[in-house]
Amino acid sequence: MKLNTFWLAAAALGLAAPLLAQTTPAVTAEAFAAGSQFSGLKLSPDGSKLLALTMQGDEEMLAIAGLTDNSLVFLKPPADGELVGYRWAGNGRILFWMGDSAPIGNQNDQFFTRTFVHDLASGKTDSVGPRVMGANGSDILWVAPDGSRLLMAAQAKPTEYPSVYSVDLNSGSARMVQTPYEGTWDWYADSNGRVRMGVTADQRGWSVKYRGPGGGGYAASPVIPHTDEEVVTFSTIIGDTSQGYALLNRDGFIGVYGYDFATRTVGERLFFRPGIDAGEIILDDETGELIGVGFTADSEQVVWLDRSRDAEAATLERTFRGLTTSVISRSRDRKIALVWVGAPNDPGSYYYYNTETGQLRRLARVAEQVDRAGLAAPRPIEYQSRDGLTIHGYLTLPPGREAKGLPLIVMPHGGPYGVRDTLTYDAEVQFLANRGYAVLQPNYRGSAGYGSAFTDAGAGQWGRKMQDDLDDGMDWVVAQGIADPSRVCLVGGSYGGYAALWGATRNPERYRCAVSFAGVSNLKQQLDYQNDFFWGSADRRSWRDRVRGENQVDLLTLSPISRVADLRVPVMLVHGDEDKRVPLRQSSQYDRALTEAGKPHEYYVYPGAGHGFDKPSDQVSYFTRLEAFLRRHNPPN
């Protein structure tokens, strides 16, 4: 195939380098870590350029590559804070958001975000909107199709509720178009760029303020108690109408319904599948009409209600039979699409797809240094918890080994609420399987996507029934003859790190060791921190109520730091010193307590790392230390 100019740019990005032949299926830590160097591809509205997150050495940057010329531009975000998101604004501008934290008065740290715009023609980068944006400084309500204007909600002062600003991206001027309302954190615009709705929350509950397309005052709905979880989220209002869509929790599962904002009445049910929660309302960029619904089963999926898009998806599935396909970005006229094709044991490839001609051209292979022959195929499993709840999860077995008497890693996901594991490629899971371990990923109670009853079953169950689900999963794998019950360790991050430490503390007879990445050791302290850190969104259920549950359990009694004396197995603690989600003190204080008690452990701090690794060198270091720790305390052979 003749190389076009994009291939030259892609090679500079490290996307199209030749795959090195390997003589063994053993995959190095460096190869697995290299897969994180490149992600988040987005096509410009006209389909002529590609925006991607990339790493230059250990430095995170945005890269803009031309699809029709030999252009390549690297954009280095400001040094302060962390890059939290980016998107196109028309064809000539890029919006991106930086986040950082700082204390407000005598409170814990508050996470702040700021919006920036980069102009491709001039090469200039400027901040957008008010100087101080507060927690909602990345809340973009609407962007004009040509990228000339946007609406954003932001706090003029950290102590105020958000206002809405109309920002002229040509001149940089910002004009307040909506003053703040007491208790209103979330504002919504219609598809024509007019502010039409606000959601207000206080201790009683939440309510919706709506106004018609002609302006005027707001009409407020009655207060909806926090205990009423029917409404999950709203869509944009369609043009000059009062119509839109809502994700509603009815009959135990979330579906998509029509919604009239003026009368606050629910319309036709447009999507509902018992057993699966709808998760995303997908609207047409031009009309605002519903064209698809996103949901998570074993993988991220979309049901297209638009016939042409449904036919397009069917064509891709036939072309790449047996693989998962996903259109991750497309041009505004829909003629050009960026398609990811992969599998749970294949990190995948990106394809350029001309929807008019049917031409498909592979642009890049993700994690190309990883020899696919060294990867394992995870499979979905289900088992019964001790109280009769069906728990779903995934089991990955080491390639080339008999599935009998294997060493096992139980790997609970983070969150714990509102997220779940899926049947997708996971570099850490594959790294462990490649080293000879079976890996179990249980979607314990409280995990997202299985309906409200399953989610609610996790309320107040940190360290209790949620932990039982992990133990019961281990027992299921052992009962199948797959795992050796004397060779099991826990490895997890964030909540999963808590669960690893707590499991080793609560049931040392089960587990030989535990590894916590950015884990919680003092649940009460973390809950107090998160109440301040995450405050600001009306559609979030009270974090405190969910964690503590109806019986208001004493969180300190469920904290590993309060039970150091009971720990009898070695643990490894890993934390980034710039972590804003779970602060470093959660590991540093636990390290100090373990040291004073003379408990065997390892403790590693990664300077500059947040709630995850951005630098490939940090990822390599973590994988290397993880492997060494497990070999010492739970060898694979």
XYZ file of C-alpha atoms in Angstrom:
637
model
C 0.000 0.000 0.000
C 1.313 3.426 -0.927
C 2.019 5.553 2.152
C 0.115 8.805 2.201
C 1.125 11.876 4.150
C -0.837 10.842 7.236
C 1.218 7.695 7.543
C 4.318 9.887 7.735
C 2.730 11.905 10.515
C 1.556 8.736 12.237
C 5.068 7.337 12.157
C 6.282 10.450 13.928
C 3.607 9.834 16.552
C 4.832 6.281 16.984
C 1.600 4.860 15.534
C 2.843 3.063 12.457
C 6.232 1.625 13.390
C 6.773 -1.992 12.251
C 5.889 -4.748 14.688
C 9.088 -6.341 15.976
C 9.257 -10.095 15.625
C 9.418 -11.935 18.932
C 10.627 -15.468 19.492
C 8.676 -16.078 22.691
C 5.183 -15.214 23.881
C 6.679 -13.677 27.040
C 5.860 -9.949 26.876
C 8.072 -7.406 28.641
C 6.834 -4.836 31.134
C 8.125 -2.158 28.742
C 5.919 -3.474 25.939
C 2.808 -3.521 28.112
C 3.537 -0.014 29.442
C 4.099 1.379 25.948
C 0.436 0.749 25.190
C -0.485 3.709 27.378
C 1.523 6.223 25.339
C -1.224 6.965 22.847
C -4.986 7.299 23.294
C -8.150 9.330 22.880
C -8.185 9.948 19.120
C -10.698 12.525 17.853
C -11.400 13.596 14.259
C -11.852 17.268 13.436
C -15.387 18.152 12.269
C -14.282 18.227 8.612
C -12.379 14.948 8.972
C -9.063 16.429 7.865
C -7.145 16.291 11.145
C -6.626 13.938 14.043
C -6.258 14.980 17.676
C -4.607 12.503 20.070
C -3.101 12.274 23.518
C 0.499 11.125 23.253
C 3.674 10.776 25.271
C 6.985 12.260 24.235
C 9.285 10.374 26.547
C 7.582 10.832 29.917
C 5.896 14.090 28.927
C 2.173 14.142 28.177
C 1.166 16.189 25.141
C -1.602 16.646 22.614
C -0.731 15.907 18.994
C -2.532 17.240 15.915
C -1.796 15.265 12.744
C -3.039 16.164 9.271
C -4.858 13.439 7.360
C -4.447 15.203 4.001
C -1.045 16.867 4.417
C 2.238 16.096 6.097
C 1.550 18.219 9.178
C 2.245 17.344 12.759
C 1.930 19.711 15.728
C 2.577 18.951 19.382
C 0.746 20.976 22.000
C 2.205 21.000 25.485
C -0.413 21.808 28.164
C 0.499 24.273 30.942
C 2.842 22.831 33.549
C 0.512 23.445 36.503
C -2.174 20.832 37.121
C -3.251 17.802 35.127
C -4.885 17.462 31.726
C -8.443 16.252 32.338
C -10.020 16.429 28.861
C -9.977 17.881 25.350
C -12.112 18.282 22.216
C -12.359 20.117 18.905
C -14.079 23.506 18.626
C -14.685 23.791 14.914
C -11.837 22.785 12.597
C -9.297 25.345 13.723
C -9.420 25.267 17.510
C -8.926 22.806 20.345
C -10.429 23.104 23.812
C -8.719 21.409 26.725
C -9.134 21.403 30.495
C -6.574 21.495 33.285
C -7.315 20.520 36.881
C -5.640 21.129 40.213
C -6.631 21.282 43.874
C -6.370 23.873 46.636
C -7.993 24.357 50.055
C -11.000 26.642 50.538
C -10.894 28.305 53.950
C -10.635 25.614 56.613
C -12.002 22.847 54.358
C -10.153 20.029 52.657
C -8.776 20.502 49.163
C -11.272 21.332 46.410
C -10.594 20.232 42.846
C -10.620 23.144 40.384
C -10.672 23.063 36.598
C -9.875 25.689 33.972
C -10.656 25.740 30.260
C -8.104 26.662 27.591
C -8.374 27.174 23.834
C -5.586 26.575 21.329
C -5.791 28.232 17.903
C -4.129 26.125 15.210
C -3.546 29.022 12.809
C -1.755 31.319 15.264
C -0.368 28.631 17.573
C -1.593 30.637 20.578
C -3.112 29.140 23.717
C -5.338 31.240 25.989
C -7.572 30.598 28.982
C -11.324 30.772 28.424
C -13.969 32.383 30.623
C -13.551 33.836 34.123
C -10.142 33.719 35.786
C -11.293 31.434 38.621
C -13.591 28.656 37.497
C -14.013 26.454 40.527
C -15.197 22.864 40.460
C -17.224 23.295 37.255
C -14.595 25.076 35.139
C -14.738 22.350 32.493
C -18.539 22.323 32.214
C -19.080 23.146 28.523
C -22.800 23.298 27.769
C -22.639 23.953 24.023
C -20.144 24.732 21.267
C -21.103 26.409 17.984
C -20.533 24.079 15.014
C -18.010 26.512 13.509
C -16.135 26.847 16.786
C -16.780 30.575 17.105
C -18.655 30.544 20.408
C -19.380 28.368 23.411
C -21.461 28.348 26.566
C -19.774 27.318 29.783
C -20.836 27.097 33.420
C -18.191 28.324 35.852
C -17.829 29.856 39.279
C -16.753 33.507 39.254
C -15.610 32.867 42.838
C -14.964 29.540 44.576
C -17.672 30.336 47.136
C -20.384 31.056 44.519
C -22.635 28.738 42.551
C -21.879 28.585 38.795
C -22.925 31.265 36.350
C -23.181 30.636 32.611
C -20.935 32.575 30.239
C -21.124 33.064 26.492
C -17.538 33.106 25.250
C -16.554 34.516 21.848
C -13.616 32.340 20.837
C -12.577 34.793 18.116
C -12.043 37.691 20.517
C -11.783 35.825 23.808
C -14.449 38.003 25.426
C -16.821 36.413 27.928
C -20.299 37.656 28.779
C -22.423 36.353 31.650
C -25.772 35.150 30.259
C -27.050 33.398 33.364
C -26.560 34.580 36.916
C -26.038 31.996 39.669
C -28.965 30.481 41.537
C -28.689 29.268 45.113
C -28.093 25.508 45.033
C -27.890 25.239 41.221
C -24.764 23.421 40.077
C -25.852 22.023 36.720
C -27.044 24.130 33.780
C -28.311 22.846 30.435
C -28.507 24.526 27.026
C -30.657 23.566 24.052
C -29.167 22.500 20.720
C -29.326 26.113 19.479
C -27.086 27.397 22.256
C -29.583 28.958 24.688
C -29.592 28.297 28.437
C -32.885 26.602 29.174
C -32.622 24.575 32.376
C -30.919 24.343 35.754
C -30.882 21.576 38.354
C -30.895 22.674 41.996
C -29.991 20.529 44.980
C -30.171 21.087 48.708
C -30.578 18.877 51.777
C -34.258 18.261 51.023
C -33.711 16.980 47.494
C -33.406 18.400 44.009
C -35.612 20.249 41.513
C -35.560 21.382 37.888
C -35.900 24.998 36.721
C -37.048 25.286 33.104
C -37.827 28.154 30.744
C -39.155 28.202 27.208
C -37.230 29.048 24.035
C -38.391 32.672 24.122
C -36.618 33.379 27.420
C -38.389 34.787 30.466
C -38.401 33.413 33.980
C -37.921 29.887 35.189
C -40.677 27.571 36.359
C -39.466 25.232 39.103
C -40.568 21.650 39.588
C -41.538 20.342 43.028
C -38.630 19.134 45.152
C -37.725 15.517 44.419
C -36.284 13.771 47.525
C -32.786 12.345 47.251
C -34.272 8.945 48.033
C -36.206 9.067 44.727
C -33.679 7.767 42.211
C -35.953 7.561 39.182
C -34.304 10.325 37.132
C -30.669 9.556 36.389
C -29.874 12.341 33.909
C -31.362 14.579 31.216
C -30.342 15.209 27.616
C -30.023 18.517 25.795
C -33.335 20.169 24.925
C -34.132 19.876 21.214
C -33.984 23.260 19.453
C -36.942 25.569 20.064
C -39.104 22.860 21.597
C -39.585 21.731 25.176
C -38.731 18.175 24.243
C -35.720 16.069 25.168
C -34.832 12.759 26.693
C -34.139 11.310 30.116
C -32.489 8.261 31.577
C -35.051 6.953 34.046
C -34.755 4.151 36.558
C -38.013 2.238 36.205
C -38.848 -1.423 36.771
C -35.410 -1.851 38.331
C -33.326 -0.860 35.314
C -32.405 2.367 33.531
C -34.059 3.062 30.185
C -34.385 6.008 27.798
C -37.639 7.951 27.701
C -38.956 11.011 25.949
C -39.305 13.965 28.322
C -41.244 17.242 28.167
C -39.372 19.828 30.214
C -42.230 22.344 30.178
C -44.813 20.005 31.677
C -42.233 17.788 33.426
C -43.937 14.685 32.055
C -42.416 11.421 30.875
C -43.186 10.385 27.319
C -42.626 7.254 25.276
C -40.201 4.598 26.420
C -37.604 4.472 23.639
C -35.122 1.938 24.981
C -35.392 -0.610 27.788
C -33.684 -3.961 28.302
C -34.360 -5.937 31.478
C -31.067 -6.910 33.036
C -29.090 -4.023 31.511
C -28.894 -0.341 32.433
C -28.826 2.224 29.624
C -25.870 4.520 30.180
C -25.698 7.110 27.400
C -28.141 9.138 25.318
C -26.612 9.683 21.848
C -27.996 12.666 19.938
C -27.553 13.902 16.365
C -25.094 16.813 16.323
C -27.305 18.872 14.008
C -30.874 18.151 15.086
C -30.486 17.048 18.704
C -32.694 14.022 17.978
C -32.068 10.652 19.628
C -30.079 8.383 17.283
C -28.627 5.795 19.643
C -28.307 4.446 23.168
C -25.078 3.332 24.776
C -24.968 0.627 27.426
C -22.543 -1.819 28.973
C -23.068 -5.561 28.881
C -19.807 -7.483 28.819
C -18.456 -4.644 26.676
C -19.436 -1.112 25.706
C -22.220 -1.342 23.114
C -24.532 0.946 21.153
C -28.017 0.289 19.820
C -28.487 2.585 16.830
C -32.037 3.837 16.380
C -30.955 5.607 13.202
C -31.173 3.107 10.310
C -28.157 4.351 8.382
C -25.887 4.138 11.411
C -27.252 0.730 12.283
C -26.452 -0.460 8.741
C -22.959 1.022 9.021
C -22.354 -0.833 12.297
C -23.565 -4.096 10.710
C -21.160 -3.618 7.790
C -18.211 -3.178 10.140
C -19.192 -6.244 12.151
C -19.303 -8.344 8.976
C -15.963 -6.979 7.822
C -14.219 -7.690 11.135
C -16.083 -10.851 12.063
C -15.275 -12.099 15.551
C -13.808 -8.771 16.664
C -15.349 -5.792 18.419
C -15.768 -2.646 16.306
C -16.548 0.852 17.484
C -16.806 4.172 15.653
C -15.010 6.397 18.141
C -15.114 9.633 16.151
C -16.538 10.921 12.883
C -16.649 14.035 10.729
C -19.695 16.257 10.948
C -20.876 15.227 7.453
C -20.416 11.554 8.477
C -18.277 10.808 5.407
C -15.145 10.034 7.414
C -15.044 7.878 10.550
C -12.355 6.640 12.892
C -12.962 3.002 13.830
C -11.350 0.963 16.592
C -11.204 -2.802 16.051
C -9.993 -5.149 18.774
C -10.756 -7.891 21.291
C -10.204 -8.702 24.981
C -6.916 -10.352 23.969
C -5.999 -7.739 21.355
C -5.493 -4.051 22.226
C -6.692 -3.356 18.712
C -6.056 -1.118 15.723
C -7.436 2.178 14.433
C -8.876 2.410 10.939
C -9.708 5.336 8.685
C -13.127 4.622 7.165
C -14.666 6.437 4.184
C -18.356 5.698 4.620
C -19.200 6.766 1.027
C -16.696 4.553 -0.777
C -16.387 1.853 1.883
C -12.605 2.282 1.924
C -10.939 1.050 5.128
C -7.307 1.833 5.861
C -5.450 0.835 9.008
C -3.790 3.857 10.542
C -2.205 2.442 13.655
C -1.854 -0.650 15.769
C -2.410 -0.026 19.475
C 0.350 -1.287 21.779
C 2.164 -2.656 18.763
C 5.141 -3.853 20.830
C 2.867 -6.379 22.556
C 3.084 -9.795 20.899
C -0.548 -10.907 20.613
C 0.578 -14.544 20.884
C 1.487 -13.859 24.500
C -1.999 -12.653 25.437
C -4.880 -14.539 27.026
C -8.592 -14.514 26.194
C -10.682 -13.535 29.267
C -14.070 -15.160 29.629
C -17.232 -14.089 31.433
C -18.239 -16.047 34.516
C -20.973 -15.911 37.133
C -21.311 -17.367 40.606
C -23.611 -17.189 43.621
C -22.685 -15.158 46.665
C -23.257 -16.667 50.096
C -26.538 -14.732 50.418
C -27.807 -15.849 47.002
C -26.909 -12.836 44.831
C -25.653 -13.582 41.317
C -22.222 -12.034 40.804
C -20.807 -11.583 37.309
C -17.153 -11.197 36.492
C -14.266 -12.192 34.237
C -11.612 -14.877 34.502
C -8.344 -14.733 32.589
C -6.184 -17.850 32.496
C -2.451 -17.862 31.706
C -1.801 -18.991 28.127
C -0.022 -22.272 27.644
C -0.809 -23.653 31.116
C -3.298 -26.283 32.190
C -6.268 -24.695 33.984
C -5.662 -26.673 37.148
C -4.254 -25.667 40.529
C -3.097 -22.262 39.278
C -1.943 -19.344 41.414
C -4.759 -16.791 41.522
C -4.907 -12.996 41.647
C -8.239 -11.545 42.787
C -8.434 -8.043 41.276
C -11.415 -5.912 42.431
C -12.115 -2.791 40.382
C -12.067 0.761 41.757
C -15.009 3.048 42.328
C -16.682 1.171 43.841
C -20.055 2.559 42.726
C -20.979 3.628 39.206
C -18.227 1.604 37.514
C -17.572 -2.013 36.621
C -15.101 -4.245 34.832
C -15.818 -5.259 31.248
C -14.627 -7.861 28.804
C -11.942 -5.648 27.280
C -8.177 -5.574 26.927
C -6.516 -4.729 30.247
C -2.724 -4.374 30.251
C -2.311 -5.220 33.958
C -4.525 -8.302 33.744
C -2.650 -9.466 30.653
C 0.712 -8.787 32.305
C -0.204 -10.999 35.251
C -1.649 -13.750 33.033
C 1.494 -13.631 30.901
C 3.499 -14.230 34.078
C 1.521 -17.376 34.887
C -1.333 -16.181 37.117
C -5.065 -16.699 36.755
C -6.849 -13.362 37.292
C -10.381 -12.975 38.653
C -12.213 -9.637 38.208
C -15.499 -9.792 40.144
C -18.208 -7.195 39.556
C -19.188 -7.281 43.217
C -22.503 -5.819 44.487
C -22.696 -2.071 43.961
C -21.064 -2.313 40.520
C -22.773 -0.407 37.709
C -24.934 -1.785 34.927
C -26.853 -4.551 36.681
C -29.904 -2.623 37.827
C -30.882 -0.600 40.884
C -31.376 -3.598 43.190
C -27.820 -4.769 42.557
C -26.431 -1.248 42.986
C -28.394 -0.687 46.200
C -27.169 -4.025 47.560
C -23.752 -2.389 47.872
C -24.914 0.507 50.074
C -23.161 0.372 53.431
C -21.243 -2.757 52.412
C -17.629 -1.566 52.158
C -15.592 -4.272 53.855
C -18.681 -6.370 54.490
C -20.846 -8.060 51.831
C -18.875 -6.424 49.029
C -15.830 -8.121 50.497
C -17.757 -11.391 50.855
C -18.375 -11.280 47.091
C -14.614 -11.309 46.485
C -14.074 -14.227 48.849
C -16.991 -16.120 47.286
C -15.477 -15.537 43.833
C -12.210 -17.029 45.017
C -14.095 -20.047 46.376
C -15.877 -20.504 43.033
C -12.609 -20.547 41.067
C -11.121 -23.012 43.577
C -14.225 -25.229 43.371
C -13.743 -25.470 39.599
C -10.280 -26.886 40.233
C -8.708 -23.933 38.441
C -6.986 -22.282 41.407
C -4.907 -23.542 44.308
C -6.542 -22.129 47.504
C -3.113 -21.824 49.154
C -1.805 -19.540 46.390
C -4.077 -16.498 46.219
C -3.245 -12.789 46.453
C -5.294 -9.592 46.147
C -4.266 -6.745 43.814
C -6.315 -3.582 43.336
C -6.344 0.163 42.830
C -8.374 2.901 44.553
C -11.369 1.075 46.125
C -9.743 -2.113 44.837
C -6.660 -1.163 46.859
C -8.827 -0.805 49.949
C -10.414 -4.192 49.265
C -6.966 -5.771 48.865
C -5.746 -4.389 52.213
C -8.997 -5.189 53.981
C -9.137 -8.726 52.594
C -5.597 -9.415 53.795
C -6.525 -7.971 57.205
C -9.950 -9.568 57.600
C -9.081 -12.980 56.171
C -5.325 -13.601 56.327
C -6.019 -17.337 56.189
C -7.217 -16.873 52.600
C -4.612 -14.604 51.069
C -0.826 -14.836 50.919
C -0.296 -11.145 50.099
C -1.970 -7.930 48.968
C -1.038 -5.042 46.687
C -2.720 -1.644 46.982
C -2.315 1.027 44.341
C -3.728 4.385 45.507
C -5.847 2.509 48.028
C -7.856 3.726 51.014
C -6.638 2.739 54.485
C -8.794 5.127 56.581
C -12.329 5.050 55.247
C -13.688 7.741 57.576
C -10.928 10.179 56.646
C -11.417 9.494 52.934
C -15.166 9.995 53.190
C -14.697 13.399 54.827
C -12.228 14.351 52.089
C -14.524 13.251 49.266
C -17.527 15.117 50.648
C -15.612 18.349 50.038
C -13.652 17.222 46.993
C -16.579 15.956 44.946
C -19.330 18.338 46.080
C -21.097 20.111 43.274
C -23.378 17.912 41.181
C -27.100 17.542 41.706
C -27.409 14.201 39.970
C -24.987 12.450 42.364
C -26.461 10.413 45.153
C -25.077 11.416 48.516
C -21.693 9.726 48.781
C -21.851 9.566 52.545
C -25.245 7.867 52.593
C -24.186 5.287 50.053
C -20.949 4.405 51.812
C -22.385 4.349 55.331
C -25.746 2.800 54.449
C -28.970 2.982 56.420
C -27.398 1.640 59.602
C -24.663 4.293 59.579
C -21.870 1.782 60.166
C -18.775 2.948 62.048
C -16.326 3.374 59.168
C -13.232 3.310 61.323
C -13.968 -0.297 62.310
C -13.856 -1.182 58.579
C -10.546 0.613 57.962
C -7.282 -1.325 57.547
C -5.421 1.309 59.581
C -7.546 0.452 62.641
C -6.701 -3.248 62.386
C -2.944 -3.193 61.800
C -2.424 -5.678 64.638
C -4.525 -8.259 62.736
C -2.427 -8.117 59.550
C -0.341 -11.285 59.158
C 0.592 -11.260 55.459
C 2.951 -8.957 53.520
C 1.482 -5.995 51.654
C 2.801 -3.613 49.022
C 1.655 0.022 48.953
C 1.991 2.170 45.815
C 0.846 5.791 45.550
C 1.385 8.910 43.451
C 2.206 12.023 45.449
C -0.065 14.156 43.204
C -3.143 11.954 43.625
C -6.215 14.201 43.987
C -8.769 11.402 44.283
C -7.209 9.423 47.112
C -4.576 11.608 48.782
C -1.116 10.232 49.512
C -1.756 10.295 53.268
C -3.991 7.242 52.874
C -0.847 5.217 52.122
C 1.757 7.247 54.045
C -0.153 7.025 57.340
C -0.717 3.297 56.832
C 2.967 2.817 56.030
C 3.857 4.584 59.273
C 1.432 2.410 61.267
C 2.789 -0.788 59.674
C 6.361 0.267 60.380
C 5.599 1.020 64.024
C 3.887 -2.365 64.377
C 6.759 -4.189 62.698
C 4.568 -5.566 59.903
C 6.310 -6.715 56.686
C 5.480 -4.416 53.807
C 6.850 -2.445 50.879
C 6.001 1.196 50.170
C 6.676 3.104 46.948
C 5.812 6.726 46.206
C 5.824 7.962 42.595
C 6.664 11.690 42.359
C 4.327 13.594 40.051
C 1.929 10.679 39.563
C -1.786 11.113 40.156
C -4.564 8.536 40.514
C -2.907 6.431 37.839
C 0.268 6.457 35.778
C 0.793 8.854 32.876
C 4.512 8.188 32.466
C 5.437 4.893 30.779
C 8.558 4.712 32.970
C 6.344 4.749 36.084
C 4.160 2.005 34.627
C 7.228 -0.121 33.847
C 8.538 0.430 37.380
C 5.186 -0.579 38.896
C 4.873 -3.723 36.764
C 8.443 -4.719 37.641
C 7.896 -4.210 41.378
C 4.526 -5.963 41.241
C 6.035 -9.008 39.537
C 8.935 -9.150 42.001
C 6.617 -8.848 45.015
C 4.298 -11.588 43.766
C 7.202 -13.893 42.918
C 8.496 -13.553 46.460
C 5.182 -14.143 48.186
C 3.095 -16.102 45.664
C 5.382 -17.543 42.969
C 3.634 -18.635 39.765
C 5.495 -21.956 39.552
